[in-house]
Amino acid sequence: MKGWLATLNPRERLMVIGGASLLLLALLVGSWLSFVSDVERMREVVSGQRAVSQWMESAALEATQLRKGGGGKPRVVSGGASLLLLVDQTAKRSGLGSAVKRVEPDGSDRVRIRLERVNFDMMMRWLEGLQSKNAVSVDSITVDQHQDSGMANVRLTLKGAG
């Protein structure tokens, strides 16, 4: 390699060395950016897994309490487990059970819900009932129209009274 480089005139040598340096720099920068992107993606995955873990712990605690004979009024459990239970039960009673695709805690007094292909009018009656009977309010909502008339895809966050 040195022999070949020595046969080049000074201008060609400078171009080859400069090109090789730029190529090496581009490879290093590309590798670094890929590494940073992977680290950020892993942070998001870990954050999501922590939320699932917290939900599972609160659900296990509530299941243990229910097994011990805790009937009647739902108990307030850390992680918003009673709000989770309330949302799940009332959605099923309102005929929205098949539309509920995800229910997960969001802090101690909020629940995030994803509904797909839900009847919009039924969902609004359900939300009105939650607000009037259980003091649960809508913290945020995003509604996307579904291709079927009267149907929607909805992402919302509910806030409990506690």
mmCIF file with all atom_site columns, C-alpha atoms in Angstrom:
data_model
loop_
_atom_site.group_PDB
_atom_site.id
_atom_site.type_symbol
_atom_site.label_atom_id
_atom_site.label_alt_id
_atom_site.label_comp_id
_atom_site.label_asym_id
_atom_site.label_entity_id
_atom_site.label_seq_id
_atom_site.pdbx_PDB_ins_code
_atom_site.Cartn_x
_atom_site.Cartn_y
_atom_site.Cartn_z
_atom_site.occupancy
_atom_site.B_iso_or_equiv
_atom_site.pdbx_formal_charge
_atom_site.auth_seq_id
_atom_site.auth_comp_id
_atom_site.auth_asym_id
_atom_site.auth_atom_id
_atom_site.pdbx_PDB_model_num
ATOM 1   C CA . MET A 1 1   ? 0.000   0.000   0.000  1.00 0.00 ? 1   MET A CA 1
ATOM 2   C CA . LYS A 1 2   ? 2.822   2.406   0.888  1.00 0.00 ? 2   LYS A CA 1
ATOM 3   C CA . GLY A 1 3   ? 4.578   1.535   -2.359 1.00 0.00 ? 3   GLY A CA 1
ATOM 4   C CA . TRP A 1 4   ? 1.484   2.243   -4.417 1.00 0.00 ? 4   TRP A CA 1
ATOM 5   C CA . LEU A 1 5   ? 0.876   5.499   -2.535 1.00 0.00 ? 5   LEU A CA 1
ATOM 6   C CA . ALA A 1 6   ? 4.494   6.553   -3.160 1.00 0.00 ? 6   ALA A CA 1
ATOM 7   C CA . THR A 1 7   ? 4.018   6.109   -6.927 1.00 0.00 ? 7   THR A CA 1
ATOM 8   C CA . LEU A 1 8   ? 1.236   8.696   -6.980 1.00 0.00 ? 8   LEU A CA 1
ATOM 9   C CA . ASN A 1 9   ? 1.978   12.363  -7.541 1.00 0.00 ? 9   ASN A CA 1
ATOM 10  C CA . PRO A 1 10  ? 1.455   14.607  -4.469 1.00 0.00 ? 10  PRO A CA 1
ATOM 11  C CA . ARG A 1 11  ? -1.945  15.879  -5.623 1.00 0.00 ? 11  ARG A CA 1
ATOM 12  C CA . GLU A 1 12  ? -3.304  12.327  -6.192 1.00 0.00 ? 12  GLU A CA 1
ATOM 13  C CA . ARG A 1 13  ? -1.857  11.202  -2.855 1.00 0.00 ? 13  ARG A CA 1
ATOM 14  C CA . LEU A 1 14  ? -3.637  14.071  -1.097 1.00 0.00 ? 14  LEU A CA 1
ATOM 15  C CA . MET A 1 15  ? -6.944  13.143  -2.789 1.00 0.00 ? 15  MET A CA 1
ATOM 16  C CA . VAL A 1 16  ? -6.617  9.444   -1.842 1.00 0.00 ? 16  VAL A CA 1
ATOM 17  C CA . ILE A 1 17  ? -5.710  10.219  1.776  1.00 0.00 ? 17  ILE A CA 1
ATOM 18  C CA . GLY A 1 18  ? -8.459  12.864  2.037  1.00 0.00 ? 18  GLY A CA 1
ATOM 19  C CA . GLY A 1 19  ? -11.054 10.521  0.510  1.00 0.00 ? 19  GLY A CA 1
ATOM 20  C CA . ALA A 1 20  ? -10.055 7.695   2.837  1.00 0.00 ? 20  ALA A CA 1
ATOM 21  C CA . SER A 1 21  ? -10.236 10.064  5.816  1.00 0.00 ? 21  SER A CA 1
ATOM 22  C CA . LEU A 1 22  ? -13.718 11.256  4.820  1.00 0.00 ? 22  LEU A CA 1
ATOM 23  C CA . LEU A 1 23  ? -14.871 7.656   4.333  1.00 0.00 ? 23  LEU A CA 1
ATOM 24  C CA . LEU A 1 24  ? -13.533 6.690   7.765  1.00 0.00 ? 24  LEU A CA 1
ATOM 25  C CA . LEU A 1 25  ? -15.205 9.743   9.341  1.00 0.00 ? 25  LEU A CA 1
ATOM 26  C CA . ALA A 1 26  ? -18.534 8.922   7.640  1.00 0.00 ? 26  ALA A CA 1
ATOM 27  C CA . LEU A 1 27  ? -18.362 5.334   8.919  1.00 0.00 ? 27  LEU A CA 1
ATOM 28  C CA . LEU A 1 28  ? -17.636 6.508   12.460 1.00 0.00 ? 28  LEU A CA 1
ATOM 29  C CA . VAL A 1 29  ? -20.449 9.083   12.436 1.00 0.00 ? 29  VAL A CA 1
ATOM 30  C CA . GLY A 1 30  ? -22.880 6.561   10.952 1.00 0.00 ? 30  GLY A CA 1
ATOM 31  C CA . SER A 1 31  ? -21.990 3.995   13.588 1.00 0.00 ? 31  SER A CA 1
ATOM 32  C CA . TRP A 1 32  ? -22.373 6.550   16.360 1.00 0.00 ? 32  TRP A CA 1
ATOM 33  C CA . LEU A 1 33  ? -25.781 7.724   15.118 1.00 0.00 ? 33  LEU A CA 1
ATOM 34  C CA . SER A 1 34  ? -26.969 4.131   14.834 1.00 0.00 ? 34  SER A CA 1
ATOM 35  C CA . PHE A 1 35  ? -25.804 3.459   18.395 1.00 0.00 ? 35  PHE A CA 1
ATOM 36  C CA . VAL A 1 36  ? -27.587 6.562   19.730 1.00 0.00 ? 36  VAL A CA 1
ATOM 37  C CA . SER A 1 37  ? -30.781 5.578   17.899 1.00 0.00 ? 37  SER A CA 1
ATOM 38  C CA . ASP A 1 38  ? -30.637 2.065   19.362 1.00 0.00 ? 38  ASP A CA 1
ATOM 39  C CA . VAL A 1 39  ? -30.146 3.449   22.868 1.00 0.00 ? 39  VAL A CA 1
ATOM 40  C CA . GLU A 1 40  ? -33.175 5.746   22.512 1.00 0.00 ? 40  GLU A CA 1
ATOM 41  C CA . ARG A 1 41  ? -35.315 2.897   21.186 1.00 0.00 ? 41  ARG A CA 1
ATOM 42  C CA . MET A 1 42  ? -34.272 0.698   24.109 1.00 0.00 ? 42  MET A CA 1
ATOM 43  C CA . ARG A 1 43  ? -35.161 3.483   26.563 1.00 0.00 ? 43  ARG A CA 1
ATOM 44  C CA . GLU A 1 44  ? -38.661 3.617   25.072 1.00 0.00 ? 44  GLU A CA 1
ATOM 45  C CA . VAL A 1 45  ? -38.992 -0.160  25.333 1.00 0.00 ? 45  VAL A CA 1
ATOM 46  C CA . VAL A 1 46  ? -37.865 -0.126  28.974 1.00 0.00 ? 46  VAL A CA 1
ATOM 47  C CA . SER A 1 47  ? -40.300 2.677   29.782 1.00 0.00 ? 47  SER A CA 1
ATOM 48  C CA . GLY A 1 48  ? -43.165 0.715   28.242 1.00 0.00 ? 48  GLY A CA 1
ATOM 49  C CA . GLN A 1 49  ? -42.157 -2.432  30.106 1.00 0.00 ? 49  GLN A CA 1
ATOM 50  C CA . ARG A 1 50  ? -42.081 -0.508  33.396 1.00 0.00 ? 50  ARG A CA 1
ATOM 51  C CA . ALA A 1 51  ? -45.653 0.689   32.812 1.00 0.00 ? 51  ALA A CA 1
ATOM 52  C CA . VAL A 1 52  ? -46.772 -2.863  32.080 1.00 0.00 ? 52  VAL A CA 1
ATOM 53  C CA . SER A 1 53  ? -44.966 -4.100  35.186 1.00 0.00 ? 53  SER A CA 1
ATOM 54  C CA . GLN A 1 54  ? -46.668 -1.488  37.375 1.00 0.00 ? 54  GLN A CA 1
ATOM 55  C CA . TRP A 1 55  ? -50.050 -2.429  35.933 1.00 0.00 ? 55  TRP A CA 1
ATOM 56  C CA . MET A 1 56  ? -49.388 -6.126  36.530 1.00 0.00 ? 56  MET A CA 1
ATOM 57  C CA . GLU A 1 57  ? -48.366 -5.460  40.144 1.00 0.00 ? 57  GLU A CA 1
ATOM 58  C CA . SER A 1 58  ? -51.515 -3.453  40.822 1.00 0.00 ? 58  SER A CA 1
ATOM 59  C CA . ALA A 1 59  ? -53.688 -6.081  39.111 1.00 0.00 ? 59  ALA A CA 1
ATOM 60  C CA . ALA A 1 60  ? -52.055 -8.830  41.183 1.00 0.00 ? 60  ALA A CA 1
ATOM 61  C CA . LEU A 1 61  ? -52.676 -6.836  44.364 1.00 0.00 ? 61  LEU A CA 1
ATOM 62  C CA . GLU A 1 62  ? -56.311 -6.310  43.437 1.00 0.00 ? 62  GLU A CA 1
ATOM 63  C CA . ALA A 1 63  ? -56.733 -9.999  42.559 1.00 0.00 ? 63  ALA A CA 1
ATOM 64  C CA . THR A 1 64  ? -55.273 -10.964 45.932 1.00 0.00 ? 64  THR A CA 1
ATOM 65  C CA . GLN A 1 65  ? -57.662 -8.618  47.714 1.00 0.00 ? 65  GLN A CA 1
ATOM 66  C CA . LEU A 1 66  ? -60.640 -9.961  45.768 1.00 0.00 ? 66  LEU A CA 1
ATOM 67  C CA . ARG A 1 67  ? -59.650 -13.538 46.606 1.00 0.00 ? 67  ARG A CA 1
ATOM 68  C CA . LYS A 1 68  ? -59.651 -12.626 50.300 1.00 0.00 ? 68  LYS A CA 1
ATOM 69  C CA . GLY A 1 69  ? -63.356 -11.830 50.049 1.00 0.00 ? 69  GLY A CA 1
ATOM 70  C CA . GLY A 1 70  ? -63.296 -8.148  49.231 1.00 0.00 ? 70  GLY A CA 1
ATOM 71  C CA . GLY A 1 71  ? -66.682 -7.901  47.542 1.00 0.00 ? 71  GLY A CA 1
ATOM 72  C CA . GLY A 1 72  ? -68.936 -4.886  47.307 1.00 0.00 ? 72  GLY A CA 1
ATOM 73  C CA . LYS A 1 73  ? -67.400 -1.521  46.600 1.00 0.00 ? 73  LYS A CA 1
ATOM 74  C CA . PRO A 1 74  ? -64.100 -1.545  44.679 1.00 0.00 ? 74  PRO A CA 1
ATOM 75  C CA . ARG A 1 75  ? -61.120 -0.717  46.830 1.00 0.00 ? 75  ARG A CA 1
ATOM 76  C CA . VAL A 1 76  ? -58.759 2.054   45.897 1.00 0.00 ? 76  VAL A CA 1
ATOM 77  C CA . VAL A 1 77  ? -55.490 0.420   44.929 1.00 0.00 ? 77  VAL A CA 1
ATOM 78  C CA . SER A 1 78  ? -52.217 2.101   44.017 1.00 0.00 ? 78  SER A CA 1
ATOM 79  C CA . GLY A 1 79  ? -51.663 2.427   40.291 1.00 0.00 ? 79  GLY A CA 1
ATOM 80  C CA . GLY A 1 80  ? -55.343 3.133   39.556 1.00 0.00 ? 80  GLY A CA 1
ATOM 81  C CA . ALA A 1 81  ? -56.331 -0.538  39.550 1.00 0.00 ? 81  ALA A CA 1
ATOM 82  C CA . SER A 1 82  ? -59.904 0.187   40.696 1.00 0.00 ? 82  SER A CA 1
ATOM 83  C CA . LEU A 1 83  ? -60.300 2.707   37.868 1.00 0.00 ? 83  LEU A CA 1
ATOM 84  C CA . LEU A 1 84  ? -59.023 0.035   35.468 1.00 0.00 ? 84  LEU A CA 1
ATOM 85  C CA . LEU A 1 85  ? -61.604 -2.402  36.786 1.00 0.00 ? 85  LEU A CA 1
ATOM 86  C CA . LEU A 1 86  ? -64.386 0.196   36.644 1.00 0.00 ? 86  LEU A CA 1
ATOM 87  C CA . VAL A 1 87  ? -63.568 1.121   33.033 1.00 0.00 ? 87  VAL A CA 1
ATOM 88  C CA . ASP A 1 88  ? -63.375 -2.516  31.965 1.00 0.00 ? 88  ASP A CA 1
ATOM 89  C CA . GLN A 1 89  ? -66.635 -3.528  33.654 1.00 0.00 ? 89  GLN A CA 1
ATOM 90  C CA . THR A 1 90  ? -68.657 -0.528  32.510 1.00 0.00 ? 90  THR A CA 1
ATOM 91  C CA . ALA A 1 91  ? -67.383 -0.865  28.924 1.00 0.00 ? 91  ALA A CA 1
ATOM 92  C CA . LYS A 1 92  ? -68.538 -4.484  28.829 1.00 0.00 ? 92  LYS A CA 1
ATOM 93  C CA . ARG A 1 93  ? -71.929 -3.601  30.342 1.00 0.00 ? 93  ARG A CA 1
ATOM 94  C CA . SER A 1 94  ? -72.340 -0.834  27.756 1.00 0.00 ? 94  SER A CA 1
ATOM 95  C CA . GLY A 1 95  ? -71.718 -3.236  24.880 1.00 0.00 ? 95  GLY A CA 1
ATOM 96  C CA . LEU A 1 96  ? -68.262 -1.870  24.074 1.00 0.00 ? 96  LEU A CA 1
ATOM 97  C CA . GLY A 1 97  ? -66.316 -4.949  25.195 1.00 0.00 ? 97  GLY A CA 1
ATOM 98  C CA . SER A 1 98  ? -65.309 -6.061  21.692 1.00 0.00 ? 98  SER A CA 1
ATOM 99  C CA . ALA A 1 99  ? -64.151 -2.539  20.761 1.00 0.00 ? 99  ALA A CA 1
ATOM 100 C CA . VAL A 1 100 ? -61.822 -2.190  23.767 1.00 0.00 ? 100 VAL A CA 1
ATOM 101 C CA . LYS A 1 101 ? -58.369 -3.149  22.524 1.00 0.00 ? 101 LYS A CA 1
ATOM 102 C CA . ARG A 1 102 ? -56.193 -1.795  25.323 1.00 0.00 ? 102 ARG A CA 1
ATOM 103 C CA . VAL A 1 103 ? -56.672 -0.472  28.854 1.00 0.00 ? 103 VAL A CA 1
ATOM 104 C CA . GLU A 1 104 ? -53.601 0.522   30.831 1.00 0.00 ? 104 GLU A CA 1
ATOM 105 C CA . PRO A 1 105 ? -52.789 2.767   33.796 1.00 0.00 ? 105 PRO A CA 1
ATOM 106 C CA . ASP A 1 106 ? -51.286 6.197   33.268 1.00 0.00 ? 106 ASP A CA 1
ATOM 107 C CA . GLY A 1 107 ? -50.044 7.306   36.661 1.00 0.00 ? 107 GLY A CA 1
ATOM 108 C CA . SER A 1 108 ? -51.984 6.833   39.871 1.00 0.00 ? 108 SER A CA 1
ATOM 109 C CA . ASP A 1 109 ? -55.344 8.292   38.820 1.00 0.00 ? 109 ASP A CA 1
ATOM 110 C CA . ARG A 1 110 ? -55.513 7.970   35.022 1.00 0.00 ? 110 ARG A CA 1
ATOM 111 C CA . VAL A 1 111 ? -56.234 5.196   32.541 1.00 0.00 ? 111 VAL A CA 1
ATOM 112 C CA . ARG A 1 112 ? -55.410 5.127   28.823 1.00 0.00 ? 112 ARG A CA 1
ATOM 113 C CA . ILE A 1 113 ? -57.874 3.296   26.584 1.00 0.00 ? 113 ILE A CA 1
ATOM 114 C CA . ARG A 1 114 ? -57.810 2.353   22.909 1.00 0.00 ? 114 ARG A CA 1
ATOM 115 C CA . LEU A 1 115 ? -61.101 1.518   21.199 1.00 0.00 ? 115 LEU A CA 1
ATOM 116 C CA . GLU A 1 116 ? -61.261 0.273   17.620 1.00 0.00 ? 116 GLU A CA 1
ATOM 117 C CA . ARG A 1 117 ? -64.326 0.244   15.395 1.00 0.00 ? 117 ARG A CA 1
ATOM 118 C CA . VAL A 1 118 ? -66.518 1.481   18.228 1.00 0.00 ? 118 VAL A CA 1
ATOM 119 C CA . ASN A 1 119 ? -70.041 2.806   17.774 1.00 0.00 ? 119 ASN A CA 1
ATOM 120 C CA . PHE A 1 120 ? -69.561 6.514   18.453 1.00 0.00 ? 120 PHE A CA 1
ATOM 121 C CA . ASP A 1 121 ? -72.988 7.094   20.037 1.00 0.00 ? 121 ASP A CA 1
ATOM 122 C CA . MET A 1 122 ? -72.617 4.092   22.380 1.00 0.00 ? 122 MET A CA 1
ATOM 123 C CA . MET A 1 123 ? -69.165 5.299   23.405 1.00 0.00 ? 123 MET A CA 1
ATOM 124 C CA . MET A 1 124 ? -70.471 8.793   24.193 1.00 0.00 ? 124 MET A CA 1
ATOM 125 C CA . ARG A 1 125 ? -73.288 7.338   26.349 1.00 0.00 ? 125 ARG A CA 1
ATOM 126 C CA . TRP A 1 126 ? -70.704 5.190   28.161 1.00 0.00 ? 126 TRP A CA 1
ATOM 127 C CA . LEU A 1 127 ? -68.478 8.217   28.817 1.00 0.00 ? 127 LEU A CA 1
ATOM 128 C CA . GLU A 1 128 ? -71.479 10.241  30.034 1.00 0.00 ? 128 GLU A CA 1
ATOM 129 C CA . GLY A 1 129 ? -72.395 7.423   32.435 1.00 0.00 ? 129 GLY A CA 1
ATOM 130 C CA . LEU A 1 130 ? -68.834 7.219   33.745 1.00 0.00 ? 130 LEU A CA 1
ATOM 131 C CA . GLN A 1 131 ? -68.843 10.953  34.388 1.00 0.00 ? 131 GLN A CA 1
ATOM 132 C CA . SER A 1 132 ? -72.267 11.213  35.987 1.00 0.00 ? 132 SER A CA 1
ATOM 133 C CA . LYS A 1 133 ? -72.257 8.003   38.062 1.00 0.00 ? 133 LYS A CA 1
ATOM 134 C CA . ASN A 1 134 ? -68.576 7.541   38.891 1.00 0.00 ? 134 ASN A CA 1
ATOM 135 C CA . ALA A 1 135 ? -67.054 11.042  38.693 1.00 0.00 ? 135 ALA A CA 1
ATOM 136 C CA . VAL A 1 136 ? -64.635 9.883   35.984 1.00 0.00 ? 136 VAL A CA 1
ATOM 137 C CA . SER A 1 137 ? -63.685 12.610  33.524 1.00 0.00 ? 137 SER A CA 1
ATOM 138 C CA . VAL A 1 138 ? -62.116 12.601  30.079 1.00 0.00 ? 138 VAL A CA 1
ATOM 139 C CA . ASP A 1 139 ? -58.593 14.001  30.330 1.00 0.00 ? 139 ASP A CA 1
ATOM 140 C CA . SER A 1 140 ? -57.787 13.717  26.607 1.00 0.00 ? 140 SER A CA 1
ATOM 141 C CA . ILE A 1 141 ? -59.408 12.140  23.575 1.00 0.00 ? 141 ILE A CA 1
ATOM 142 C CA . THR A 1 142 ? -58.501 11.528  19.939 1.00 0.00 ? 142 THR A CA 1
ATOM 143 C CA . VAL A 1 143 ? -61.216 10.310  17.591 1.00 0.00 ? 143 VAL A CA 1
ATOM 144 C CA . ASP A 1 144 ? -60.489 9.038   14.079 1.00 0.00 ? 144 ASP A CA 1
ATOM 145 C CA . GLN A 1 145 ? -63.412 8.328   11.762 1.00 0.00 ? 145 GLN A CA 1
ATOM 146 C CA . HIS A 1 146 ? -63.688 4.679   10.728 1.00 0.00 ? 146 HIS A CA 1
ATOM 147 C CA . GLN A 1 147 ? -64.653 3.739   7.179  1.00 0.00 ? 147 GLN A CA 1
ATOM 148 C CA . ASP A 1 148 ? -67.956 2.292   8.473  1.00 0.00 ? 148 ASP A CA 1
ATOM 149 C CA . SER A 1 149 ? -70.651 4.895   9.101  1.00 0.00 ? 149 SER A CA 1
ATOM 150 C CA . GLY A 1 150 ? -71.117 5.778   12.780 1.00 0.00 ? 150 GLY A CA 1
ATOM 151 C CA . MET A 1 151 ? -67.927 3.969   13.812 1.00 0.00 ? 151 MET A CA 1
ATOM 152 C CA . ALA A 1 152 ? -64.683 5.430   15.100 1.00 0.00 ? 152 ALA A CA 1
ATOM 153 C CA . ASN A 1 153 ? -61.229 4.547   16.372 1.00 0.00 ? 153 ASN A CA 1
ATOM 154 C CA . VAL A 1 154 ? -60.632 6.303   19.679 1.00 0.00 ? 154 VAL A CA 1
ATOM 155 C CA . ARG A 1 155 ? -57.686 6.882   22.023 1.00 0.00 ? 155 ARG A CA 1
ATOM 156 C CA . LEU A 1 156 ? -58.567 8.506   25.329 1.00 0.00 ? 156 LEU A CA 1
ATOM 157 C CA . THR A 1 157 ? -57.297 9.091   28.815 1.00 0.00 ? 157 THR A CA 1
ATOM 158 C CA . LEU A 1 158 ? -59.761 9.011   31.706 1.00 0.00 ? 158 LEU A CA 1
ATOM 159 C CA . LYS A 1 159 ? -59.101 10.616  35.068 1.00 0.00 ? 159 LYS A CA 1
ATOM 160 C CA . GLY A 1 160 ? -60.555 9.264   38.295 1.00 0.00 ? 160 GLY A CA 1
ATOM 161 C CA . ALA A 1 161 ? -62.106 11.386  41.016 1.00 0.00 ? 161 ALA A CA 1
ATOM 162 C CA . GLY A 1 162 ? -59.445 10.336  43.588 1.00 0.00 ? 162 GLY A CA 1
#
